[in-house]
C-alpha positions in Angstrom: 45.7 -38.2 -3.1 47.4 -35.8 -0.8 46.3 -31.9 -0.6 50.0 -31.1 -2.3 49.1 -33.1 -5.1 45.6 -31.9 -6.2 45.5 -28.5 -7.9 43.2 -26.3 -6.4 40.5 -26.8 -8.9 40.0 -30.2 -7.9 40.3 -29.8 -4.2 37.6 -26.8 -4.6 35.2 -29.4 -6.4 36.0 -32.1 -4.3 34.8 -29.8 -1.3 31.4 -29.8 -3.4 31.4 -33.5 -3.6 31.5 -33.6 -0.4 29.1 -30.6 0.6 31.6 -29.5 2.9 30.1 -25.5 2.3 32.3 -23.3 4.1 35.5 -25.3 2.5 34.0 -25.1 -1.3 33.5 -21.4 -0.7 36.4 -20.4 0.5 38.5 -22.6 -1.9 36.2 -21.3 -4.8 36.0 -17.2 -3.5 40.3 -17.6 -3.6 40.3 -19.1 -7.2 37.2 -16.7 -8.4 39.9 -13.5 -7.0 42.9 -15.2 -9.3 43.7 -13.1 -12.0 44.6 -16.8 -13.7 42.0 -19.0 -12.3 38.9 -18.2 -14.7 35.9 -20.7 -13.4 33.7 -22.8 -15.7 30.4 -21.9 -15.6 29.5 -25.2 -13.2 32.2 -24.0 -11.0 30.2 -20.8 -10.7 27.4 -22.6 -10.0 28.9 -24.6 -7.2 30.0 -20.4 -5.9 26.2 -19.9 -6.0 25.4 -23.0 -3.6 28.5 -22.9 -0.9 27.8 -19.2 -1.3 23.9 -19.5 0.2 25.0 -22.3 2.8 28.0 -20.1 4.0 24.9 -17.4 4.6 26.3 -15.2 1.6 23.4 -14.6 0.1 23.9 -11.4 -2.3 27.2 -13.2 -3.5 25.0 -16.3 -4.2 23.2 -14.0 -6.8 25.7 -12.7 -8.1 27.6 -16.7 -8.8 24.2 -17.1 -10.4 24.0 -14.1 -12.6 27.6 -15.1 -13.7 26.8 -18.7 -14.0 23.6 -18.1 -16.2 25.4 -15.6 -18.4 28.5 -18.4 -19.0 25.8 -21.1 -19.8 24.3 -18.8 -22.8 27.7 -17.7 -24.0 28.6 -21.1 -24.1 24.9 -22.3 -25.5 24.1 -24.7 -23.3 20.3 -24.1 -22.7 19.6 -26.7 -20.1 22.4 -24.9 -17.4 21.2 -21.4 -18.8 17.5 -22.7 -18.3 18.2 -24.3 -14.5 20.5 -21.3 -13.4 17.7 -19.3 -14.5 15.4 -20.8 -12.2 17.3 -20.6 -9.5 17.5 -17.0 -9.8 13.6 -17.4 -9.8 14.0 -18.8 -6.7 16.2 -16.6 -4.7 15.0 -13.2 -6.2 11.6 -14.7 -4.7 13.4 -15.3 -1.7 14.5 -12.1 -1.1 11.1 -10.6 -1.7 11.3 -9.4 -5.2 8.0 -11.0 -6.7 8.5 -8.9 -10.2 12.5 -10.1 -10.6 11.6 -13.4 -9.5 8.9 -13.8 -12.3 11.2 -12.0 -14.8 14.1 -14.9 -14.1 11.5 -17.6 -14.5 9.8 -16.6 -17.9 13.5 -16.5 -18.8 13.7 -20.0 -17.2 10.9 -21.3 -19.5 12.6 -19.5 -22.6 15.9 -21.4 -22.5 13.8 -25.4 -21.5 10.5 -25.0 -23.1 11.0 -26.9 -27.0 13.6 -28.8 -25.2 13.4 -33.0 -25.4 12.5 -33.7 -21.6 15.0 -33.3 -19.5 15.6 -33.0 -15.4 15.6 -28.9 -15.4 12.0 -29.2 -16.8 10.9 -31.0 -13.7 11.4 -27.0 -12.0 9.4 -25.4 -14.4 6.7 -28.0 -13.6 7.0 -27.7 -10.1 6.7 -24.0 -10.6 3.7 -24.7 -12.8 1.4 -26.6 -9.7 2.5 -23.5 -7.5 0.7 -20.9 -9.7 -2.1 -23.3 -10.4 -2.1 -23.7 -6.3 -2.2 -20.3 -6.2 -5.2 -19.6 -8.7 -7.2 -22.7 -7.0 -6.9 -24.5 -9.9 -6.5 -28.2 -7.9 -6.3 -30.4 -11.1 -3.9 -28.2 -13.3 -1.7 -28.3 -10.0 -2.0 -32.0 -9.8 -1.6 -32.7 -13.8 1.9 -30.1 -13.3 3.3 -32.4 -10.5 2.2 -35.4 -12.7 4.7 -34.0 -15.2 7.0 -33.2 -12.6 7.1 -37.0 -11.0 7.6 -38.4 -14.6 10.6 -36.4 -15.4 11.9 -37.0 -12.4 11.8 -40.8 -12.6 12.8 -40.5 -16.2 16.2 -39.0 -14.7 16.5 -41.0 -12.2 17.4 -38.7 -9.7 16.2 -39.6 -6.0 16.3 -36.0 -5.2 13.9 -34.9 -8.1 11.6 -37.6 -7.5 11.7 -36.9 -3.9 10.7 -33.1 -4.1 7.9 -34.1 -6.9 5.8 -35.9 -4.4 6.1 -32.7 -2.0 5.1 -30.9 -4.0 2.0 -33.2 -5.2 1.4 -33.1 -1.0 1.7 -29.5 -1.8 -1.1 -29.8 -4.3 -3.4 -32.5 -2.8 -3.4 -30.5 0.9 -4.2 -27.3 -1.1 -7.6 -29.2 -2.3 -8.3 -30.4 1.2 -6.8 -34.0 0.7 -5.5 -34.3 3.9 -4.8 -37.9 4.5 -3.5 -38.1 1.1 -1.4 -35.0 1.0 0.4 -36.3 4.3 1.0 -39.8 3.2 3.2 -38.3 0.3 4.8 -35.8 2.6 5.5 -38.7 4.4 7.6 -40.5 2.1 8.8 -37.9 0.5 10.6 -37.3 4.2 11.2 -40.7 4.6 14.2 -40.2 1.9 15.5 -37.2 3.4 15.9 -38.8 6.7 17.7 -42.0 4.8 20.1 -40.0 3.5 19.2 -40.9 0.4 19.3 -37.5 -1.0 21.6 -34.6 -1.1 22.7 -32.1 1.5 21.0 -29.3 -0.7 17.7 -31.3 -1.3 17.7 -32.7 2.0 17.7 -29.3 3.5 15.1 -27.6 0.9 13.0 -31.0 1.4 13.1 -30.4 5.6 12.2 -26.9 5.2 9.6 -27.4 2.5 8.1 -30.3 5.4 8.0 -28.1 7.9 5.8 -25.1 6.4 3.8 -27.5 5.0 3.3 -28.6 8.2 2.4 -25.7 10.2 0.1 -24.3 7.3 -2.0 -27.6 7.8 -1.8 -27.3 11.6 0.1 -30.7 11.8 1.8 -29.9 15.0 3.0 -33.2 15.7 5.0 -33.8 12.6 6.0 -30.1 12.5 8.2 -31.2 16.2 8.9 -34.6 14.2 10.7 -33.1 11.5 11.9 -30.3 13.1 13.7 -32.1 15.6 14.7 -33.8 12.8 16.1 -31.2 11.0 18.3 -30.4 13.2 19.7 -33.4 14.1 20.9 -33.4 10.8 22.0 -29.6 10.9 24.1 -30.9 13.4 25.8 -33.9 11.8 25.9 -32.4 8.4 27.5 -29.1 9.9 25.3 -26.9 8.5 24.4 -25.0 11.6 20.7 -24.1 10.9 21.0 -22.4 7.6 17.8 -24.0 5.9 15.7 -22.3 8.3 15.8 -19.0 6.7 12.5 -16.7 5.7 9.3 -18.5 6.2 10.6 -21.4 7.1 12.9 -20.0 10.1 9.5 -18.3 11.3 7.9 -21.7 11.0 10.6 -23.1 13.2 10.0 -20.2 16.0 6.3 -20.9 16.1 6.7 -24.8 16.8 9.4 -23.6 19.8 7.1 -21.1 21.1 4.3 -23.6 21.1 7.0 -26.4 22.6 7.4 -23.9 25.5 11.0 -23.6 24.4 10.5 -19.6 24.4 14.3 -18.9 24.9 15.3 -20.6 21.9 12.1 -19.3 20.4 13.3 -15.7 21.1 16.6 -16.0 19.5 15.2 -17.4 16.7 12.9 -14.8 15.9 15.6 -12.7 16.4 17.9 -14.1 13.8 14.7 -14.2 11.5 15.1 -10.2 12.1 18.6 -9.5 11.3 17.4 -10.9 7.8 15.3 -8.4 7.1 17.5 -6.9 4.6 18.4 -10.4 3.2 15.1 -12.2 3.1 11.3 -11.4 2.9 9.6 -9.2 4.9 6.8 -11.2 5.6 9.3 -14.0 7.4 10.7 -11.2 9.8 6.8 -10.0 10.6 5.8 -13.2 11.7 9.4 -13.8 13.7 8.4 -10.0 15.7 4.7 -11.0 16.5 6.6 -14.3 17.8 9.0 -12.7 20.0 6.3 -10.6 21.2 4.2 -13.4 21.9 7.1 -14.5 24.1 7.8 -11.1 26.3 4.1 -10.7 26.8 3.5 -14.0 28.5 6.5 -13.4 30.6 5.0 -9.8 31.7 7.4 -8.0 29.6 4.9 -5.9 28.2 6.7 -2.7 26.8 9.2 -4.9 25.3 6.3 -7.2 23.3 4.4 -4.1 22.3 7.9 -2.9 20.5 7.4 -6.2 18.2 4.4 -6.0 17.3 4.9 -2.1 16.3 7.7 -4.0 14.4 5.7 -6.4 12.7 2.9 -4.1 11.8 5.4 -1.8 10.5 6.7 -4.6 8.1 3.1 -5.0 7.0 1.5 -7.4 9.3 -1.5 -7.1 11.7 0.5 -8.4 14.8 -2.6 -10.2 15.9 -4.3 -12.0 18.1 -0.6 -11.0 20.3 -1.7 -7.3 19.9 -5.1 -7.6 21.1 -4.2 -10.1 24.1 -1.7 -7.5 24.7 -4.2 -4.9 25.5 -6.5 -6.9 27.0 -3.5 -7.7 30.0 -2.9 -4.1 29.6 -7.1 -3.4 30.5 -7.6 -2.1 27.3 -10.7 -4.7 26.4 -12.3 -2.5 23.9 -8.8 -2.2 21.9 -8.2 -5.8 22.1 -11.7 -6.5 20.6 -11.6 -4.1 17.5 -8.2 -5.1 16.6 -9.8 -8.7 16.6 -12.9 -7.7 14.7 -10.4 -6.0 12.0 -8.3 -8.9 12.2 -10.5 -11.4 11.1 -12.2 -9.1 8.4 -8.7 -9.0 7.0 -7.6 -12.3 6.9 -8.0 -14.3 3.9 -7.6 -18.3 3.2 -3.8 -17.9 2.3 -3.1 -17.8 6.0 -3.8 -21.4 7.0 -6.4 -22.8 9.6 -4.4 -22.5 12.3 -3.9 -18.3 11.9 -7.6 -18.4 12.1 -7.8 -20.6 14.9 -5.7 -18.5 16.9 -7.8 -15.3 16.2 -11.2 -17.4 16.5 -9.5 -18.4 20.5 -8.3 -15.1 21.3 -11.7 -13.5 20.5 -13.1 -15.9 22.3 -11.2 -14.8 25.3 -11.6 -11.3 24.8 -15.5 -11.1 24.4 -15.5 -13.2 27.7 -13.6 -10.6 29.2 -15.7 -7.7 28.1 -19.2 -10.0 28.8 -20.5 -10.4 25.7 -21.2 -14.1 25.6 -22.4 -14.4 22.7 -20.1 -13.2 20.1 -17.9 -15.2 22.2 -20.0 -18.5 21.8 -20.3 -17.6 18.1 -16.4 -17.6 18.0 -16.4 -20.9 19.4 -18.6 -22.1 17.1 -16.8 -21.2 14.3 -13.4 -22.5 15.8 -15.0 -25.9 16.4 -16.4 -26.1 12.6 -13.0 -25.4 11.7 -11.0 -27.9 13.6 -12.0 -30.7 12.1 -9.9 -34.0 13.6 -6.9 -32.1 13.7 -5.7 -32.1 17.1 -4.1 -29.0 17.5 -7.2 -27.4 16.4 -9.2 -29.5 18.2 -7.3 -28.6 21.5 -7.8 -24.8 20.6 -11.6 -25.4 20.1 -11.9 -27.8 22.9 -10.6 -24.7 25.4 -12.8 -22.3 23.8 -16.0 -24.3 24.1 -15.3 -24.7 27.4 -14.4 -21.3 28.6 -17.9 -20.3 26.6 -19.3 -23.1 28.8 -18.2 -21.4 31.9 -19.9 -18.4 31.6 -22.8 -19.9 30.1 -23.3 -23.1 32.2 -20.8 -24.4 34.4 -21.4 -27.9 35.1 -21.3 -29.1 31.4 -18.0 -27.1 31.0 -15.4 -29.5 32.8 -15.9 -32.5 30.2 -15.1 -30.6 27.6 -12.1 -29.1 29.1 -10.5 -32.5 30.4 -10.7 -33.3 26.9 -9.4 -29.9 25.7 -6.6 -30.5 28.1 -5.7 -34.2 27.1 -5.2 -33.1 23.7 -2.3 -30.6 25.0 -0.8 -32.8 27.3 -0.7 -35.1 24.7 0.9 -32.6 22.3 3.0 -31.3 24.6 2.0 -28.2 24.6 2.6 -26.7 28.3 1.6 -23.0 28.2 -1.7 -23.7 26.5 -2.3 -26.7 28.8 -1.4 -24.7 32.0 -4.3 -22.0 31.0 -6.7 -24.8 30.4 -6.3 -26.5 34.1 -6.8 -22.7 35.2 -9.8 -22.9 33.1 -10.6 -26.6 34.8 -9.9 -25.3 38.3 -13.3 -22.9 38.0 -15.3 -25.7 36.3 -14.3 -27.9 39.3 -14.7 -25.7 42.0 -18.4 -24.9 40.6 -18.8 -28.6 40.2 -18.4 -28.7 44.4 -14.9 -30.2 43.7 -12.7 -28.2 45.7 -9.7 -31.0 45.8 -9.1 -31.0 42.2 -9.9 -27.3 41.9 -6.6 -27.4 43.9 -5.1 -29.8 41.8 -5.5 -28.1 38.8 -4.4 -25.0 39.9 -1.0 -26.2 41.3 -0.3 -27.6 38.4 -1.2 -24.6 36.4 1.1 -22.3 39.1 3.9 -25.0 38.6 3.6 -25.3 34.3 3.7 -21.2 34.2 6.6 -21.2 36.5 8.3 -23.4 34.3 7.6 -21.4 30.7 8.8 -17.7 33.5 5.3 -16.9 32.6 5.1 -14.9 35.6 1.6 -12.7 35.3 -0.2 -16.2 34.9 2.1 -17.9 37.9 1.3 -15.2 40.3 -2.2 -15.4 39.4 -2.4 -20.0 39.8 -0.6 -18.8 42.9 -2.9 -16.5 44.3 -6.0 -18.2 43.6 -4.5 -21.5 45.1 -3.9 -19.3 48.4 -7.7 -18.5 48.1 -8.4 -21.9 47.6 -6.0 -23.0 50.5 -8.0 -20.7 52.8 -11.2 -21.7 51.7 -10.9 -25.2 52.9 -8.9 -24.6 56.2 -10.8 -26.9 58.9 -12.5 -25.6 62.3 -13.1 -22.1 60.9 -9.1 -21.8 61.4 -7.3 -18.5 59.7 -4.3 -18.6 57.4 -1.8 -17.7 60.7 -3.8 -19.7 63.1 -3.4 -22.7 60.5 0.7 -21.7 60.0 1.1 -21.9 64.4 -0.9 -25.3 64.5 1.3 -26.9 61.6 4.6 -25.4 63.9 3.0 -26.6 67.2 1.8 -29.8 65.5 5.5 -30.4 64.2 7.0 -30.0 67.9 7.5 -25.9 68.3 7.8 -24.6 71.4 5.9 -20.9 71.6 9.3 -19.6 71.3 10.4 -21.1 68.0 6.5 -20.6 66.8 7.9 -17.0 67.2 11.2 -17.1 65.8 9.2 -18.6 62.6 6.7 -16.4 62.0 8.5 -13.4 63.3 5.8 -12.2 65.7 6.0 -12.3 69.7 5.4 -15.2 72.0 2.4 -13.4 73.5 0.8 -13.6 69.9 1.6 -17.2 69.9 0.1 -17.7 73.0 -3.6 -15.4 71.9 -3.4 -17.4 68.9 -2.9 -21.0 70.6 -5.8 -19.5 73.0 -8.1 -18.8 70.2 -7.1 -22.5 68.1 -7.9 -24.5 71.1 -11.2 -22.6 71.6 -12.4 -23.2 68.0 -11.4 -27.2 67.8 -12.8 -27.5 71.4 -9.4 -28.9 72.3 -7.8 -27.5 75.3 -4.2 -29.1 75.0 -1.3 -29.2 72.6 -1.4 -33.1 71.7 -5.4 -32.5 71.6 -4.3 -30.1 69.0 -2.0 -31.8 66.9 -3.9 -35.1 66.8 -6.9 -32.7 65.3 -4.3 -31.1 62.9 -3.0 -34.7 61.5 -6.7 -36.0 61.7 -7.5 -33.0 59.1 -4.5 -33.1 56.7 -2.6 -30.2 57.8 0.7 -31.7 58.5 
């Protein structure tokens, strides 16, 4: 039918059909501001969900409120009961714990006694989370049982896809690994089918990616990330499902990507939301952004973020402490370690640890205490397990432990430390491991690929504009390039034989370097007396002969 011919009723619910967001909520704000346009309480619902894509989010509440209140008056328990929960939800979401639990007791009130029925499949849901959260593995499981069976009872692909996440949810919690990712697995095999709706398709993409990161599954975090926002794209969603947590997820998987501009404008959005969303997202998106400036050399800036982030309630480390170390503060860096890993607790993931475990390893290298450093390692490498991001993190450490403790066993286990970031394309971390390399293969006697790995280092940092560690590839590459110079040659008298070698007359040798043609000619004086040569072509054949043309 033609626009004309629709009312605007049906054109605002044929905009939610279609999950076309910003349409539904404008059509649905204009007919919730007519005096004779009173909505139902599904259309009010429908308010609630174009409200949250269109990034309203306090108006979304307030839909809900309204909605929840409509479904009581009108006694429908099952919409009161689901509206309810999503209130749970969102108050959650915006970092109000107490509200959040108040909307889902009221939740249970209105579904509990009910025959089954699709909302109860949130309550379950909502039932493995707590028993998740008390480390209760099999009341989790037996509440995502319940969940799966009311969803296939419903027949809903989007219920049943979001009850085997959260069964992954469950079985990763209990250390089921293999079996946790299998379900994520198909779970996001429907999502990317398009089997399900925008709304679950989004939550489901989101849910993936925390998941993800929390279990230190890089490679699927860049999977369905990338993912993600292919289908931002095409679904014209811009990136609102990466709000909170999981827009703080998506910042770290940039960062570690080496995509640090779109990292830093990330975490930056994750800030504005501070008044919108939880705290805890916008601490982690600060210690991110600082993570970027202080790789870059923009050190005042990155301590700002991580004053932000502590200020939000958030030990800002191990970015703090590897702040202070660059800034020659060792002692700093390794008491804010020490209290960092006192702190932390096993809500935070492997791979927070990991990080902390790899930074202190750093740091007690720095200061010259081997051995907490090698007992960092050593817990880092328990740890890992076969997970290859953690593997790479403990792979570096051992190595840099193996340095300082006994070289020539320490470039195997870096060249596999280093395969495992190549192969995760991870350039920043991979760039400080060939530094790493470079010394084990200079102390090996193996000055070519010392040089190797160094100019690749200097050319990765460069790269990221990770200046500090560019510079310092690039000056230890010019030590290296001086170190092997043939004939006892110097840096200049190497620079005038490449020139002469290339065809310079003494002139143009002193147009080049800027210097006169008598110091071209005491130079030439001195080369000739050092190769035993005593002409030009004698001098340039020695210069090819030794690789430096």
């Amino acid at each position: 039918m033609s626009a004309p011919v629709i009312d605007r009723a049906g054109r605002a619910r044929d905009a939610v059909a279609r999950e076309a967001w910003g349409e539904a909520y404008a059509l649905l704000h204009a007919r919730d501001r007519h005096p004779d346009e009173a909505l139902t309480p599904d259309d009010l619902g429908a308010l609630s969900d174009a409200a949250w894509w269109s990034g309203h989010l306090d108006e979304s509440v307030a839909a809900r409120l309204r909605a929840h209140a409509a479904h009581v008056a009108a006694g429908d328990h099952r919409g009161a009961g689901l509206a309810a929960w999503w209130l749970h939800y969102e108050y959650a979401g915006l970092g109000r714990p107490a509200v959040a639990a108040g909307w889902l007791h009221r939740a249970r009130h209105h579904l509990d006694g009910l025959p089954p029925c699709p909302e109860q499949s949130f309550l379950a849901w909502a039932d493995a989370e707590e028993a998740t959260a008390r480390g209760d593995g099999p009341a989790a499981l037996a509440a995502t049982g319940r969940m799966t069976r009311l969803a296939e009872r419903s027949g809903s692909p989007d219920l049943l896809a979001l009850s085997r996440q959260a069964a992954s949810a469950a079985l990763l919690a209990q250390g089921r690994r293999a079996e946790g990712l299998a379900l994520l697995d198909e779970a996001m095999c429907a999502a990317e089918a398009g089997e399900l709706s925008g709304v679950f398709t989004g939550w489901l993409y989101c849910l993936a990616l925390t998941q993800c990161m929390e279990a230190a599954d890089f490679g699927r975090a860049v999977e369905w990330t990338r993912t993600a926002m292919e289908w931002c794209a095409a679904f014209g969603t811009g990136d609102n499902p990466f709000r909170g947590v999981c827009r703080a997820h998506r910042v770290e998987v940039l960062d570690l990507l080496g995509e640090w501009t779109a990292a830093e404008e990330e975490a930056r959005r994750a800030c504005r939301e501070v008044p919108v969303d939880c705290l805890e997202a916008a601490a982690a998106a600060y210690c991110a952004a600082g993570d970027v400036q202080r790789r870059q050399g923009r050190l005042d800036e990155a301590a700002r973020s991580y004053a932000h982030a502590h200020e939000l309630g958030r030990l800002p480390q191990p970015g703090l402490a590897l702040l202070r170390l660059a800034q020659g503060r060792a002692d700093a860096a390794s008491a804010g370690l020490r209290l960092a890993l006192a702190c932390q607790d096993a809500r935070h993931g492997p791979l927070a640890r990991a990080r902390l475990l790899a930074a202190s390893t750093e740091v007690s290298l720095a200061v010259g205490s081997v051995r907490d450093a090698a007992d960092a390692a050593a817990e880092l490498d328990a740890l890992a397990g076969d997970v290859p991001l953690l593997r790479a993190l403990a792979g570096t450490a051992a190595g840099a432990v193996a340095l300082a403790e006994d070289p020539g066993a320490a470039a195997p286990v870096l060249r596999r430390a280093l395969d495992l970031w190549l192969r995760l394309r991870v350039p920043y971390e991979a760039a400080q491991t060939r530094m790493l390399l470079a010394a084990a293969d200079r102390a090996a006697g193996d000055e070519e690929a010392a040089r190797l790995e160094l100019a690749f280092a200097r050319d990765g940092f460069e790269g990221l504009g990770a200046g500090p560690d560019a510079r310092r590839a690039a000056a230890l590459l010019s030590a290296a390039a001086r170190r092997r110079l043939p004939g006892g040659l110097t840096a200049r008298e190497a620079e005038v034989l490449r020139l002469v070698a290339g065809g310079a007359t003494n002139k143009g040798v002193a147009g080049a370097l800027v210097i006169s043609e008598h110091t071209v000619a005491r130079h030439l004086n001195n080369i000739f007396a050092k190769l035993g040569v005593s002409t030009r072509s004698a001098a340039t054949a020695y210069a090819y002969a030794h690789g430096l043309v």
